[in-house]
Short mmCIF file of C-alpha atoms in Angstrom, two decimals:
data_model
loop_
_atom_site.label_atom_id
_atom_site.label_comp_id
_atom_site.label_asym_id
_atom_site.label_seq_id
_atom_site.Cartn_x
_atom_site.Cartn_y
_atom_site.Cartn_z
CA UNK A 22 10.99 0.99 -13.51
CA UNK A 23 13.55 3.38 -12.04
CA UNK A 24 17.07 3.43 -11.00
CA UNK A 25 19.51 0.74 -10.43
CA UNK A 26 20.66 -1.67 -8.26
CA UNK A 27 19.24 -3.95 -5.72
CA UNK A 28 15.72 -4.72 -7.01
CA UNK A 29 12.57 -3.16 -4.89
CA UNK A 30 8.85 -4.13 -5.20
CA UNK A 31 6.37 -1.05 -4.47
CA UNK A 32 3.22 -2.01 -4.48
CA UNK A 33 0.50 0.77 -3.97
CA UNK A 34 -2.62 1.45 -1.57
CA UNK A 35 -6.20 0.57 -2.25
CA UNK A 36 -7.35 4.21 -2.27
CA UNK A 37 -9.98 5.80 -5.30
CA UNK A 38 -7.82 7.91 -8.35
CA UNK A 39 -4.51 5.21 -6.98
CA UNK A 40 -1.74 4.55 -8.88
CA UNK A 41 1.93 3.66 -8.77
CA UNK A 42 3.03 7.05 -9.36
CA UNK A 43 0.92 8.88 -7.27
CA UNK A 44 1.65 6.70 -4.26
CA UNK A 45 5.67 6.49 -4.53
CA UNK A 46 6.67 9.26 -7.04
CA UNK A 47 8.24 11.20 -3.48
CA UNK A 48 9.98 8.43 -1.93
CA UNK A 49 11.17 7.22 -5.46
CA UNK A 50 13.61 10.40 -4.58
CA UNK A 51 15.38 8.47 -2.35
CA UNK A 52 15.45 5.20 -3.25
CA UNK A 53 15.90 5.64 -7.29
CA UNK A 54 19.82 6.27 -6.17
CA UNK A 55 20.66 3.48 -4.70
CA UNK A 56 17.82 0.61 -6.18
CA UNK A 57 16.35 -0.41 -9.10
CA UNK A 58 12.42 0.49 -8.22
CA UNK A 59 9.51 -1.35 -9.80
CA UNK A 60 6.51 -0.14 -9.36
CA UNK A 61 2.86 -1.86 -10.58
CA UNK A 62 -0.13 -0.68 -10.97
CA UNK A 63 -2.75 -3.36 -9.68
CA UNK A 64 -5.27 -4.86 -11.61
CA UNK A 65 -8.42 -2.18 -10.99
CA UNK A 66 -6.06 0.42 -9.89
CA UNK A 67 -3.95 3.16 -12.19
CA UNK A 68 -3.70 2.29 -15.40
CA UNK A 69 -3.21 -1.77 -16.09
CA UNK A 70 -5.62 -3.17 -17.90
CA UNK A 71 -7.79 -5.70 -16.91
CA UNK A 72 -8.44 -8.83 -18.49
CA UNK A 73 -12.22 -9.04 -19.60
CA UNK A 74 -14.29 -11.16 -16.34
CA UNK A 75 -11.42 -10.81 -14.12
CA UNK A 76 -12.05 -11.43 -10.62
CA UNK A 77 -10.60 -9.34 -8.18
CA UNK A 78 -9.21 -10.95 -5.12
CA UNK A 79 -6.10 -11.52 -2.97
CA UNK A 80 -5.22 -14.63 -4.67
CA UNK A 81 -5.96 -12.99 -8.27
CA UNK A 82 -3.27 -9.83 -6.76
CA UNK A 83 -1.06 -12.45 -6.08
CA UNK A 84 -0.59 -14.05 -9.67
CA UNK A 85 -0.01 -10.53 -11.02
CA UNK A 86 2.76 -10.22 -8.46
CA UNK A 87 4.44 -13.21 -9.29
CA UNK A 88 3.87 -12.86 -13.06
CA UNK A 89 5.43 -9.43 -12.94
CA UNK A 90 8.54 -10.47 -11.58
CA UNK A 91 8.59 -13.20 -13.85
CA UNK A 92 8.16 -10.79 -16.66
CA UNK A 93 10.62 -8.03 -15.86
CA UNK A 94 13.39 -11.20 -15.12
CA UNK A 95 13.61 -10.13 -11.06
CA UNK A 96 14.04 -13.97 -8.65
CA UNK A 97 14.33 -12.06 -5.35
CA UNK A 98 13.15 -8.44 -4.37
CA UNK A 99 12.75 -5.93 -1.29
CA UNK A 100 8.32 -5.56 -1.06
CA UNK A 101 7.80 -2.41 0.11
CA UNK A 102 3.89 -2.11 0.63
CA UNK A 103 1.55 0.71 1.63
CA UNK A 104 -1.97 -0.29 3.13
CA UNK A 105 -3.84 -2.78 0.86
CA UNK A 106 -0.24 -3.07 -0.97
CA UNK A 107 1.45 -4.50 2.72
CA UNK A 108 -1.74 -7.01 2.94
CA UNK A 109 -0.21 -8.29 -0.42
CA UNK A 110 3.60 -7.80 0.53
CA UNK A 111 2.66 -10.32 3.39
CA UNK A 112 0.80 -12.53 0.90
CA UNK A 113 4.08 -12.61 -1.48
CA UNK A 114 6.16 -12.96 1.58
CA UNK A 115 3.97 -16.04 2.52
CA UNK A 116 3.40 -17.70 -0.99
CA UNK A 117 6.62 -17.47 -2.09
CA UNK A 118 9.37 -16.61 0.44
CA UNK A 119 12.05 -16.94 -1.64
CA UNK A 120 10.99 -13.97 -4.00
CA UNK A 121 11.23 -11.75 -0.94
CA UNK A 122 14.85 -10.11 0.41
CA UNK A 123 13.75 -7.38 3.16
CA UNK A 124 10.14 -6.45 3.45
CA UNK A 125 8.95 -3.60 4.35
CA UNK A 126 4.94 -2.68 5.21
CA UNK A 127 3.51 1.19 6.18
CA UNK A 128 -0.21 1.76 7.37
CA UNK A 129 -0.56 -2.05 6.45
CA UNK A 130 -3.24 -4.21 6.08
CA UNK A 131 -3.41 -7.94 6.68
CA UNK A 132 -4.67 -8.86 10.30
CA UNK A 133 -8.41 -8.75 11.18
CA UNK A 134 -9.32 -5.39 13.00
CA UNK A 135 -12.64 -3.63 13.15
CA UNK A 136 -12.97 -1.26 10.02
CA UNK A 137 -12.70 2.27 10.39
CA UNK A 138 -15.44 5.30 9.25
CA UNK A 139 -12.02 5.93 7.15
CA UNK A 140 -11.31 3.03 5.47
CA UNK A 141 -15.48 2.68 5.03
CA UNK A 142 -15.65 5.83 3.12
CA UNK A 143 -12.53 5.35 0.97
CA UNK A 144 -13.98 2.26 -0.17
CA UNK A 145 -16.99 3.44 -0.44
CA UNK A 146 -16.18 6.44 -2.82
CA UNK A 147 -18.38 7.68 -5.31
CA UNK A 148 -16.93 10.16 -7.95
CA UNK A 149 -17.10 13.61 -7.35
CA UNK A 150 -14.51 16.48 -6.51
CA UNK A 151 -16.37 17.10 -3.42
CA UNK A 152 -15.83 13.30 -2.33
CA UNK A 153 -12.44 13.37 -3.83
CA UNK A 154 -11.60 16.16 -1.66
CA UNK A 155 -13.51 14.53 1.57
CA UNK A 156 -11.17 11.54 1.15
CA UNK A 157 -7.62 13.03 0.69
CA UNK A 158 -8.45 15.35 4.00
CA UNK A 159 -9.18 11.04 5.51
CA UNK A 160 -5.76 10.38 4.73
CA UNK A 161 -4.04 13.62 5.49
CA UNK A 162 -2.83 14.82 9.33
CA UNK A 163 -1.79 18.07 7.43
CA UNK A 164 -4.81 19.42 5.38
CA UNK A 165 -2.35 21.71 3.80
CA UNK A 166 -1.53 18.62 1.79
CA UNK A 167 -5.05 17.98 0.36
CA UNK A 168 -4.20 21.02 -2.68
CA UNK A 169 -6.70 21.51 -5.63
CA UNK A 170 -4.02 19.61 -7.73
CA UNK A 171 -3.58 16.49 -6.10
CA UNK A 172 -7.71 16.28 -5.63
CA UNK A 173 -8.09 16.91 -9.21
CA UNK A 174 -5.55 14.48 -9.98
CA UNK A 175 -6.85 11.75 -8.11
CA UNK A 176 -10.22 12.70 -9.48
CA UNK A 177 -9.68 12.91 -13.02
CA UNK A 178 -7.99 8.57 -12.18
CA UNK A 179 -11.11 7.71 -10.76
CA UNK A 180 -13.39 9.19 -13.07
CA UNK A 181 -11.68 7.81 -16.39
CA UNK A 182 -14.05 5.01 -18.44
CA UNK A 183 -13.92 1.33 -16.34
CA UNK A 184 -12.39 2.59 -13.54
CA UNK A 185 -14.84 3.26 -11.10
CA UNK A 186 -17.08 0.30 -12.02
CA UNK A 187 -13.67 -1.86 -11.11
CA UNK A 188 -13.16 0.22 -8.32
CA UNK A 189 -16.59 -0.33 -6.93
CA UNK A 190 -16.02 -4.23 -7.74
CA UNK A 191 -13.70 -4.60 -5.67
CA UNK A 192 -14.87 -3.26 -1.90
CA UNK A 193 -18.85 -3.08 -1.94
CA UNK A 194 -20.88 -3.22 1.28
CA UNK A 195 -20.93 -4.68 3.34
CA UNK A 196 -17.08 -3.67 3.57
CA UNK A 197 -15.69 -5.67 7.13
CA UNK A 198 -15.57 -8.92 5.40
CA UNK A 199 -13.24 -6.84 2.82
CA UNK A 200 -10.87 -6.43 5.67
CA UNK A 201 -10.59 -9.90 6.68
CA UNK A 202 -10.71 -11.10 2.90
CA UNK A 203 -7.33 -9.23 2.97
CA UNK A 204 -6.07 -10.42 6.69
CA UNK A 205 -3.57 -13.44 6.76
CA UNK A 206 -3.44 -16.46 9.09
CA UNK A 207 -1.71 -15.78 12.18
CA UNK A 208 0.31 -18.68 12.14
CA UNK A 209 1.20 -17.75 8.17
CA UNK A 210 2.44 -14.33 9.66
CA UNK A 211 4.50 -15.78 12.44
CA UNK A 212 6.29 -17.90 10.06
CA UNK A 213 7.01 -15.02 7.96
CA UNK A 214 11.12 -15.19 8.30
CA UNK A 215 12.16 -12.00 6.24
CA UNK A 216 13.31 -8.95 8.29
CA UNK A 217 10.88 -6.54 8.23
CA UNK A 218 10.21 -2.85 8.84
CA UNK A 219 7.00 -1.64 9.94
CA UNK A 220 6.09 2.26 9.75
CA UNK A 221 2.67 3.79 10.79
CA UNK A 222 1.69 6.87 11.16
CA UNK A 223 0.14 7.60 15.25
CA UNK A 224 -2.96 9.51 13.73
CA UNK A 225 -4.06 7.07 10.71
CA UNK A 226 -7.89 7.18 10.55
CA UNK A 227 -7.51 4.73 7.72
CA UNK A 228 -6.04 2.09 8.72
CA UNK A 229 -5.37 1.86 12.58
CA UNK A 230 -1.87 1.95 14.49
CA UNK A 231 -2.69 -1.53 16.29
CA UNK A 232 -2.61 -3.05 12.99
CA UNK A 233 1.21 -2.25 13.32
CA UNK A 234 1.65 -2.92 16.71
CA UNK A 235 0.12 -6.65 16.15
CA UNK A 236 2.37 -7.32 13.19
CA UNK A 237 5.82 -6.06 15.38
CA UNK A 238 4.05 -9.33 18.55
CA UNK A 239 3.63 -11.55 14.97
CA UNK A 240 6.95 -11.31 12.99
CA UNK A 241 9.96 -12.11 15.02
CA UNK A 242 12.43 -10.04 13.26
CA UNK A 243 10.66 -7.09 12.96
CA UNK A 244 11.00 -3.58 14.11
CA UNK A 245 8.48 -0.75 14.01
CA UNK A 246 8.56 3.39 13.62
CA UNK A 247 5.83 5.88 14.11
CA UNK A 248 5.42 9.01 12.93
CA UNK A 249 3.32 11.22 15.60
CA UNK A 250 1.61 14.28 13.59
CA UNK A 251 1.46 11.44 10.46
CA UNK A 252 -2.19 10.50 9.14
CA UNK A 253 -2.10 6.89 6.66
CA UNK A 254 0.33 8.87 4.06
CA UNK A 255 3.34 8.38 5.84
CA UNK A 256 5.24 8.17 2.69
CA UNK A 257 4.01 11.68 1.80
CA UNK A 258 4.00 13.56 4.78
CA UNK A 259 7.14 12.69 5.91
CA UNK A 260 8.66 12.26 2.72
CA UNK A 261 12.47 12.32 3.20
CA UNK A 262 12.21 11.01 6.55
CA UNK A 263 10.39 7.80 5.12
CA UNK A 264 12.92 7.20 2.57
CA UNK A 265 15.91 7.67 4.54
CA UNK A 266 14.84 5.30 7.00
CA UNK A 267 13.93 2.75 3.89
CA UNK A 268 17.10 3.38 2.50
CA UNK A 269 18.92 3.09 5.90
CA UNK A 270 16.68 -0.45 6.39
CA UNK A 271 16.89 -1.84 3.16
CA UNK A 272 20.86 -0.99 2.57
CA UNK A 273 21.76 -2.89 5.60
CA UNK A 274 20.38 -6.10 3.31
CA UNK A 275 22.45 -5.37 0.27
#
């Protein structure tokens, strides 16, 4: 919970070691100025902890999304998602369109596609630093990203006690019907009113750029920017380009 202003939702990826932090903690740069950022950890993901027999699924995601912003007092919010996290943007955005100002959704999931090797492995991750490693160089078009730091950080998540068996909960094999588990009705999405932005990056092995490109033909008021040289960590590798276009997006809606 950072910053002030205009409240904004963040809600993270789906990838192993995840969390809040380590998914916004550059763009949270720009937009801490200007907005008051609120950022979850999911239920399986980072460090919230998870109720004993809890069933992960896209409706269970949804509660905590709802209950959150009941908790911290917020009615309406910019939902800024990334991957997984723009799969349940779109859900909020469908449930409960009155909780939702501007929404915004990068590398996003939530229309059927074919699953990628990338997206396979990622939810297929076993711990290791060796896999660790393998999966950061998935996500990255710049493998001078994938640093021993950030591996062993995103290692040393995924390793802790619980978290891999909730991890491994959530995706198993066969992993496609994961994907459309997480896709949304068409007609749902086309009724989707909220002005959205939709930002891909042209070389995501994750999560591919015709995910984007159907979601732009789906919501009417929608608009779309790709990064070229930009894997599935848009938000990362283009750092300060990301947030000043968020911050130019979002600010028109103040």
């Amino acid at each position: 919970d950072l910053g002030s202003g205009a409240p904004v939702l963040l809600i993270h990826g789906s990838g192993p070691g995840v969390s809040a932090w380590a998914n916004w903690r550059l763009p949270f740069t720009a937009l801490q100025p200007h907005f008051r950022c609120l950022a979850p950890d999911m239920a399986g993901f980072g460090y919230s902890t998870v109720p004993e027999g809890y069933q992960f699924s896209r409706q269970a995601w949804l509660d905590q999304l709802l209950g959150f912003l009941d908790a911290v007092g917020v009615e309406k919010a910019h939902v800024i998602g990334n991957s997984f996290g723009g799969s349940m943007a779109l859900a909020l955005a469908i449930a409960a369109p009155e909780r939702v100002d501007r929404l915004v959704l990068m590398g996003s999931v939530g229309v059927p596609f074919e699953i990628t090797p990338g997206l396979d492995a990622v939810w297929g991750y076993e711990p290791s630093i060796e896999n660790m490693a393998a999966i950061m160089k998935i996500f990255a078009y710049d493998q001078q990203l994938v640093g021993e730091d950030l591996v062993r950080m995103r290692y040393e998540a995924s390793a802790r006690p619980g978290v891999q068996e909730s991890y491994s909960a959530m995706f198993p094999a066969p992993r496609q019907r994961w994907v459309e588990a997480m896709a949304h009705a068409e007609a749902d999405i086309r009724a989707i009113p909220h002005t959205t932005l939709l930002v891909h990056g042209r070389d995501d092995k994750v999560i591919p750029l015709k995910t984007s490109l159907t979601l732009n033909q789906w919501i009417d008021d929608s608009q779309l920017h790709i990064f070229g040289r930009c894997g599935h960590w848009t938000q990362i590798e283009h750092a300060a380009a990301f947030g000043q276009l968020v911050v130019n997006f979002l600010g028109d809606g103040q």
